[in-house]
Amino acid sequence: MKYSNLNTFIQSEPSELLLNSLQIDVNQVVSRKKIMLTCFSDGNLKALLQAKDDETFFVGFDFFTLLQKLQRFNLIPPLTAHLKILPEEYPQKIAEFTITVYKNDDSLYGALTVFISEKNTNILYCAGFTQNGAHQKRIKTWKKVARKLQLAALILNSQMRQPNASQQPFSENGIQKHFGKVISQLHPSAKLVLSPWNPERLQHFNEIATSHEKALIWTPNFAHLIHFFYPQEVLLTSKDTHTAAALLLVDPTQDSTPQKIDYLDPTLQAKALTAGKYQWTASGNFNKSLTFLDENALKELKDDLRPARIIFLER
């Protein structure tokens, strides 16, 4: 379906945010020559890996930086996509729209929320967010901006909507506490598979292991990735002498996956490990700790931000 402007878009029930000259995030296919990516997902990474010469991808600085380092350390294939960095909190003209991006927290690295304006119409697009993450101030910041605008629509991913949201996924603090509890009981040479999508979490995992007097033996590519973001962090790799209490990080993209994994990062999907040749970019390896919204939570959100409509994009 083709949308000529924001007003046409918000009268529809779309599955993707497709505007006349701009697409924001990707499910199955890229439908515009200008594409904005606001988060890590299998669709977004697939679009970058299959990019055409006439496509331009707009990304935030953190997203861009992590993409560059993931390529440099051979965690994702080389990209030939044409990337442009969007400065945060500064309005930019893209096609016929004015775009302003703010940092977001969806439990992975580099997420953004996007304010899109055309003439007198404003919409807020947020693929998903967590209110129990490491960066709650980011959520408060874009909500504060949203309250000052007369929003025609707040657009969220359908994963945010849950009929019964009484059971929320782990918070970031909960993930780290659980990790500490698990590794404190693991035997020497236990096998761990961790995700590359959040360097902050990896650094915290290393600190937690040290506090439990356990040494994580990182693969060189993961060690390089963490060292870029945290140059002072002390990391052991397979080149170091294994201590008696060492826990071994396994890179299933380089080595055959052991039959038994003692800890799997909650971002990753277990069945992907047994689905043949493993890739970090495989579908299902981008699980997020989003804040589920039931009817009461939706009412609170609408009363807070006062959008004319809340739209959920189906995936």
CSV table of C-alpha atoms in Angstrom, one decimal:
chain,number,residue,atom,x,y,z
A,1,MET,CA,0.0,0.0,0.0
A,2,LYS,CA,1.2,3.5,-0.8
A,3,TYR,CA,0.8,6.4,1.6
A,4,SER,CA,1.1,9.9,0.2
A,5,ASN,CA,1.3,11.6,3.6
A,6,LEU,CA,1.0,11.1,7.3
A,7,ASN,CA,-2.7,11.8,7.4
A,8,THR,CA,-3.3,9.0,4.8
A,9,PHE,CA,-1.1,6.7,6.8
A,10,ILE,CA,-2.9,7.1,10.2
A,11,GLN,CA,-6.3,6.3,8.6
A,12,SER,CA,-5.0,2.9,7.7
A,13,GLU,CA,-4.1,-0.3,9.5
A,14,PRO,CA,-0.6,-0.8,8.2
A,15,SER,CA,1.8,-3.7,8.7
A,16,GLU,CA,4.8,-1.6,8.1
A,17,LEU,CA,5.5,2.1,8.4
A,18,LEU,CA,5.6,2.9,4.6
A,19,LEU,CA,5.4,6.6,3.7
A,20,ASN,CA,5.5,8.1,0.2
A,21,SER,CA,9.3,8.3,0.0
A,22,LEU,CA,10.4,6.7,3.3
A,23,GLN,CA,10.2,3.4,5.1
A,24,ILE,CA,11.0,3.0,8.8
A,25,ASP,CA,12.2,-0.4,9.9
A,26,VAL,CA,11.8,-3.5,7.8
A,27,ASN,CA,9.7,-6.7,8.1
A,28,GLN,CA,10.0,-8.6,4.9
A,29,VAL,CA,11.1,-6.4,2.1
A,30,VAL,CA,12.5,-2.9,1.6
A,31,SER,CA,9.9,-0.8,-0.2
A,32,ARG,CA,11.5,2.6,-0.4
A,33,LYS,CA,14.9,4.0,-1.5
A,34,LYS,CA,15.2,5.9,1.8
A,35,ILE,CA,15.0,3.6,4.8
A,36,MET,CA,15.4,4.5,8.5
A,37,LEU,CA,16.4,1.8,11.0
A,38,THR,CA,15.6,2.3,14.6
A,39,CYS,CA,16.7,-1.0,16.2
A,40,PHE,CA,18.4,-4.3,15.8
A,41,SER,CA,16.1,-6.9,14.3
A,42,ASP,CA,16.4,-9.8,11.8
A,43,GLY,CA,14.5,-7.8,9.2
A,44,ASN,CA,16.7,-4.7,9.6
A,45,LEU,CA,19.9,-6.7,9.4
A,46,LYS,CA,18.7,-8.6,6.4
A,47,ALA,CA,17.8,-5.4,4.6
A,48,LEU,CA,21.4,-4.1,5.2
A,49,LEU,CA,22.9,-7.3,4.0
A,50,GLN,CA,20.8,-7.3,0.8
A,51,ALA,CA,21.0,-3.5,0.2
A,52,LYS,CA,20.8,-2.2,-3.4
A,53,ASP,CA,23.0,0.6,-4.7
A,54,ASP,CA,20.2,3.2,-4.9
A,55,GLU,CA,19.0,2.6,-1.2
A,56,THR,CA,20.1,4.9,1.6
A,57,PHE,CA,19.8,3.8,5.2
A,58,PHE,CA,19.5,6.3,8.0
A,59,VAL,CA,20.7,5.1,11.4
A,60,GLY,CA,21.6,6.5,14.8
A,61,PHE,CA,25.3,7.0,15.8
A,62,ASP,CA,25.3,4.1,18.4
A,63,PHE,CA,23.6,1.7,15.9
A,64,PHE,CA,26.2,2.8,13.2
A,65,THR,CA,29.1,2.3,15.6
A,66,LEU,CA,28.1,-1.2,16.7
A,67,LEU,CA,27.5,-2.2,13.0
A,68,GLN,CA,31.0,-1.1,12.2
A,69,LYS,CA,32.6,-3.0,15.0
A,70,LEU,CA,30.5,-6.2,14.4
A,71,GLN,CA,31.9,-6.2,10.9
A,72,ARG,CA,35.4,-5.4,11.9
A,73,PHE,CA,35.5,-8.3,14.4
A,74,ASN,CA,33.8,-10.8,12.0
A,75,LEU,CA,30.6,-11.1,13.9
A,76,ILE,CA,28.4,-10.1,11.0
A,77,PRO,CA,29.2,-10.3,7.2
A,78,PRO,CA,30.6,-7.2,5.5
A,79,LEU,CA,28.0,-4.6,4.6
A,80,THR,CA,28.0,-2.5,1.4
A,81,ALA,CA,24.9,-0.6,2.3
A,82,HIS,CA,25.0,3.2,2.1
A,83,LEU,CA,24.6,4.5,5.6
A,84,LYS,CA,23.9,8.0,6.9
A,85,ILE,CA,24.0,9.0,10.6
A,86,LEU,CA,21.0,10.9,12.1
A,87,PRO,CA,22.1,13.3,14.8
A,88,GLU,CA,20.0,12.9,18.0
A,89,GLU,CA,17.5,15.6,19.0
A,90,TYR,CA,18.1,17.7,15.9
A,91,PRO,CA,15.3,17.9,13.3
A,92,GLN,CA,16.4,16.6,9.9
A,93,LYS,CA,14.6,16.9,6.5
A,94,ILE,CA,14.2,13.5,4.8
A,95,ALA,CA,12.1,13.4,1.7
A,96,GLU,CA,9.0,15.5,2.5
A,97,PHE,CA,9.2,14.8,6.3
A,98,THR,CA,10.9,16.4,9.2
A,99,ILE,CA,12.5,13.7,11.4
A,100,THR,CA,13.8,14.0,14.9
A,101,VAL,CA,15.2,11.0,16.7
A,102,TYR,CA,15.8,10.4,20.4
A,103,LYS,CA,17.7,7.6,22.1
A,104,ASN,CA,15.4,4.7,23.2
A,105,ASP,CA,15.9,1.6,25.3
A,106,ASP,CA,14.5,-1.7,24.0
A,107,SER,CA,17.2,-3.8,25.9
A,108,LEU,CA,19.5,-4.0,22.8
A,109,TYR,CA,22.0,-1.4,21.8
A,110,GLY,CA,21.4,1.7,19.7
A,111,ALA,CA,17.6,1.9,19.7
A,112,LEU,CA,15.8,5.1,18.7
A,113,THR,CA,12.3,6.6,18.8
A,114,VAL,CA,11.3,8.9,15.9
A,115,PHE,CA,9.1,12.0,15.7
A,116,ILE,CA,7.8,12.4,12.1
A,117,SER,CA,6.2,15.7,11.1
A,118,GLU,CA,4.6,16.9,7.9
A,119,LYS,CA,2.8,20.2,7.8
A,120,ASN,CA,0.6,20.2,10.9
A,121,THR,CA,0.7,16.4,11.5
A,122,ASN,CA,3.0,14.8,14.1
A,123,ILE,CA,3.4,11.1,14.8
A,124,LEU,CA,5.7,9.3,17.2
A,125,TYR,CA,7.1,5.9,16.1
A,126,CYS,CA,8.7,3.6,18.6
A,127,ALA,CA,9.2,-0.1,17.6
A,128,GLY,CA,9.3,-1.0,21.3
A,129,PHE,CA,10.6,0.1,24.7
A,130,THR,CA,11.3,-1.3,28.1
A,131,GLN,CA,10.6,0.6,31.3
A,132,ASN,CA,12.8,-1.8,33.3
A,133,GLY,CA,16.0,-1.4,31.4
A,134,ALA,CA,19.4,0.2,32.1
A,135,HIS,CA,18.4,3.6,30.5
A,136,GLN,CA,15.0,4.6,31.9
A,137,LYS,CA,16.0,8.3,31.5
A,138,ARG,CA,15.9,7.8,27.7
A,139,ILE,CA,12.2,6.8,27.9
A,140,LYS,CA,11.4,9.7,30.2
A,141,THR,CA,13.1,12.1,27.7
A,142,TRP,CA,11.1,11.2,24.6
A,143,LYS,CA,7.9,11.0,26.6
A,144,LYS,CA,8.5,14.5,27.8
A,145,VAL,CA,8.9,15.7,24.2
A,146,ALA,CA,5.7,13.8,23.1
A,147,ARG,CA,3.6,15.5,25.8
A,148,LYS,CA,4.4,18.9,24.3
A,149,LEU,CA,3.2,17.8,20.8
A,150,GLN,CA,-0.3,17.2,19.6
A,151,LEU,CA,0.3,13.7,18.3
A,152,ALA,CA,-1.9,12.4,15.6
A,153,ALA,CA,-0.7,8.9,16.3
A,154,LEU,CA,1.6,6.9,18.5
A,155,ILE,CA,2.9,3.9,16.5
A,156,LEU,CA,4.2,0.8,18.3
A,157,ASN,CA,5.1,-2.8,17.2
A,158,SER,CA,2.5,-5.4,17.9
A,159,GLN,CA,4.9,-7.2,20.2
A,160,MET,CA,4.2,-4.5,22.8
A,161,ARG,CA,0.5,-5.4,23.0
A,162,GLN,CA,-0.4,-8.3,25.3
A,163,PRO,CA,-4.0,-9.1,26.4
A,164,ASN,CA,-2.6,-10.1,29.8
A,165,ALA,CA,0.6,-8.3,30.6
A,166,SER,CA,0.8,-9.6,34.2
A,167,GLN,CA,4.0,-11.6,33.4
A,168,GLN,CA,6.6,-9.2,32.1
A,169,PRO,CA,9.9,-10.4,30.7
A,170,PHE,CA,13.1,-10.1,32.7
A,171,SER,CA,14.3,-6.6,33.4
A,172,GLU,CA,17.9,-5.8,32.6
A,173,ASN,CA,18.7,-6.0,36.3
A,174,GLY,CA,16.8,-9.3,36.5
A,175,ILE,CA,18.9,-10.7,33.6
A,176,GLN,CA,22.1,-9.8,35.3
A,177,LYS,CA,21.0,-11.2,38.7
A,178,HIS,CA,19.9,-14.4,37.0
A,179,PHE,CA,23.3,-14.6,35.2
A,180,GLY,CA,25.1,-14.3,38.5
A,181,LYS,CA,23.0,-17.0,40.1
A,182,VAL,CA,23.6,-19.4,37.2
A,183,ILE,CA,27.3,-19.0,36.9
A,184,SER,CA,27.9,-19.3,40.6
A,185,GLN,CA,26.6,-22.9,40.3
A,186,LEU,CA,28.4,-23.8,37.1
A,187,HIS,CA,31.2,-26.3,36.9
A,188,PRO,CA,34.7,-25.5,35.4
A,189,SER,CA,34.7,-25.4,31.6
A,190,ALA,CA,31.0,-24.8,31.4
A,191,LYS,CA,29.8,-23.5,28.0
A,192,LEU,CA,28.1,-20.2,27.5
A,193,VAL,CA,26.7,-18.6,24.3
A,194,LEU,CA,26.2,-14.8,24.5
A,195,SER,CA,24.7,-12.3,22.1
A,196,PRO,CA,26.8,-9.6,20.4
A,197,TRP,CA,23.8,-7.1,20.2
A,198,ASN,CA,24.4,-5.4,23.6
A,199,PRO,CA,28.1,-4.6,24.5
A,200,GLU,CA,26.9,-3.1,27.8
A,201,ARG,CA,25.4,-6.4,28.9
A,202,LEU,CA,28.6,-8.2,27.9
A,203,GLN,CA,30.7,-5.9,30.1
A,204,HIS,CA,28.3,-6.3,33.0
A,205,PHE,CA,28.5,-10.1,32.6
A,206,ASN,CA,32.3,-10.0,32.8
A,207,GLU,CA,32.1,-7.9,36.0
A,208,ILE,CA,29.5,-10.3,37.5
A,209,ALA,CA,31.7,-13.3,36.7
A,210,THR,CA,34.7,-11.6,38.4
A,211,SER,CA,32.6,-10.8,41.5
A,212,HIS,CA,31.7,-14.5,41.7
A,213,GLU,CA,35.4,-15.4,41.4
A,214,LYS,CA,34.7,-17.0,38.0
A,215,ALA,CA,36.8,-16.2,34.9
A,216,LEU,CA,35.0,-15.9,31.6
A,217,ILE,CA,37.2,-17.0,28.7
A,218,TRP,CA,36.1,-14.8,25.8
A,219,THR,CA,36.6,-15.6,22.2
A,220,PRO,CA,38.9,-13.1,20.6
A,221,ASN,CA,36.2,-11.4,18.5
A,222,PHE,CA,34.0,-10.8,21.6
A,223,ALA,CA,36.9,-9.6,23.6
A,224,HIS,CA,37.8,-7.1,20.8
A,225,LEU,CA,34.2,-5.9,20.7
A,226,ILE,CA,34.0,-5.3,24.5
A,227,HIS,CA,37.4,-3.7,24.6
A,228,PHE,CA,36.3,-1.1,22.0
A,229,PHE,CA,33.4,0.1,24.1
A,230,TYR,CA,35.2,-0.5,27.5
A,231,PRO,CA,39.0,-0.2,26.9
A,232,GLN,CA,39.8,-0.5,30.6
A,233,GLU,CA,37.9,-3.8,31.1
A,234,VAL,CA,40.1,-6.8,32.0
A,235,LEU,CA,39.2,-9.7,29.8
A,236,LEU,CA,40.6,-13.2,29.4
A,237,THR,CA,40.7,-14.9,26.1
A,238,SER,CA,41.5,-18.4,24.8
A,239,LYS,CA,45.1,-17.3,24.5
A,240,ASP,CA,45.3,-16.9,28.3
A,241,THR,CA,45.9,-19.7,30.8
A,242,HIS,CA,42.6,-21.2,31.9
A,243,THR,CA,42.0,-20.9,35.6
A,244,ALA,CA,40.4,-23.8,37.5
A,245,ALA,CA,37.1,-21.9,37.6
A,246,ALA,CA,37.1,-20.7,34.0
A,247,LEU,CA,33.8,-20.6,32.1
A,248,LEU,CA,34.2,-20.9,28.3
A,249,LEU,CA,32.4,-18.6,25.8
A,250,VAL,CA,31.4,-20.5,22.7
A,251,ASP,CA,31.0,-18.8,19.3
A,252,PRO,CA,28.7,-21.2,17.4
A,253,THR,CA,29.3,-19.3,14.1
A,254,GLN,CA,33.0,-20.4,14.3
A,255,ASP,CA,32.8,-23.8,16.1
A,256,SER,CA,30.4,-26.7,16.2
A,257,THR,CA,28.0,-26.1,19.0
A,258,PRO,CA,28.4,-28.4,22.0
A,259,GLN,CA,25.5,-30.7,22.8
A,260,LYS,CA,25.0,-29.0,26.1
A,261,ILE,CA,25.0,-25.2,26.6
A,262,ASP,CA,25.1,-24.2,30.2
A,263,TYR,CA,23.9,-20.7,29.7
A,264,LEU,CA,22.2,-19.1,26.7
A,265,ASP,CA,21.8,-15.3,26.5
A,266,PRO,CA,18.0,-14.5,26.6
A,267,THR,CA,18.4,-12.4,23.4
A,268,LEU,CA,19.1,-15.6,21.5
A,269,GLN,CA,16.8,-18.4,20.5
A,270,ALA,CA,17.8,-21.9,21.5
A,271,LYS,CA,16.4,-23.7,18.5
A,272,ALA,CA,18.6,-21.6,16.2
A,273,LEU,CA,21.7,-23.4,17.7
A,274,THR,CA,20.5,-26.7,16.2
A,275,ALA,CA,19.2,-25.4,12.8
A,276,GLY,CA,22.4,-26.0,10.8
A,277,LYS,CA,25.0,-23.4,10.1
A,278,TYR,CA,24.6,-20.7,12.8
A,279,GLN,CA,24.5,-17.0,12.2
A,280,TRP,CA,24.0,-14.2,14.7
A,281,THR,CA,21.6,-12.6,12.2
A,282,ALA,CA,19.3,-15.6,12.2
A,283,SER,CA,15.6,-15.0,12.8
A,284,GLY,CA,14.8,-15.3,16.5
A,285,ASN,CA,18.1,-14.0,17.7
A,286,PHE,CA,16.8,-10.6,18.6
A,287,ASN,CA,14.6,-11.3,21.6
A,288,LYS,CA,14.0,-8.1,23.6
A,289,SER,CA,12.8,-7.4,27.1
A,290,LEU,CA,10.0,-5.1,26.0
A,291,THR,CA,7.4,-3.7,28.4
A,292,PHE,CA,4.1,-5.4,27.5
A,293,LEU,CA,1.0,-3.3,27.4
A,294,ASP,CA,-2.4,-4.6,28.5
A,295,GLU,CA,-5.6,-2.5,28.3
A,296,ASN,CA,-4.8,-0.7,31.6
A,297,ALA,CA,-1.3,0.1,30.6
A,298,LEU,CA,-2.5,1.3,27.2
A,299,LYS,CA,-5.0,3.6,28.9
A,300,GLU,CA,-2.3,5.0,31.1
A,301,LEU,CA,0.0,5.6,28.1
A,302,LYS,CA,-2.7,7.3,26.1
A,303,ASP,CA,-3.7,9.5,29.1
A,304,ASP,CA,0.0,10.4,29.5
A,305,LEU,CA,1.0,11.2,25.9
A,306,ARG,CA,-2.5,12.0,24.6
A,307,PRO,CA,-2.1,10.8,21.0
A,308,ALA,CA,-5.3,10.8,18.8
A,309,ARG,CA,-4.6,7.2,18.0
A,310,ILE,CA,-2.4,4.3,19.1
A,311,ILE,CA,-1.5,2.1,16.1
A,312,PHE,CA,0.2,-1.3,16.4
A,313,LEU,CA,2.2,-2.5,13.4
A,314,GLU,CA,1.6,-6.1,12.7
A,315,ARG,CA,4.7,-8.3,12.1
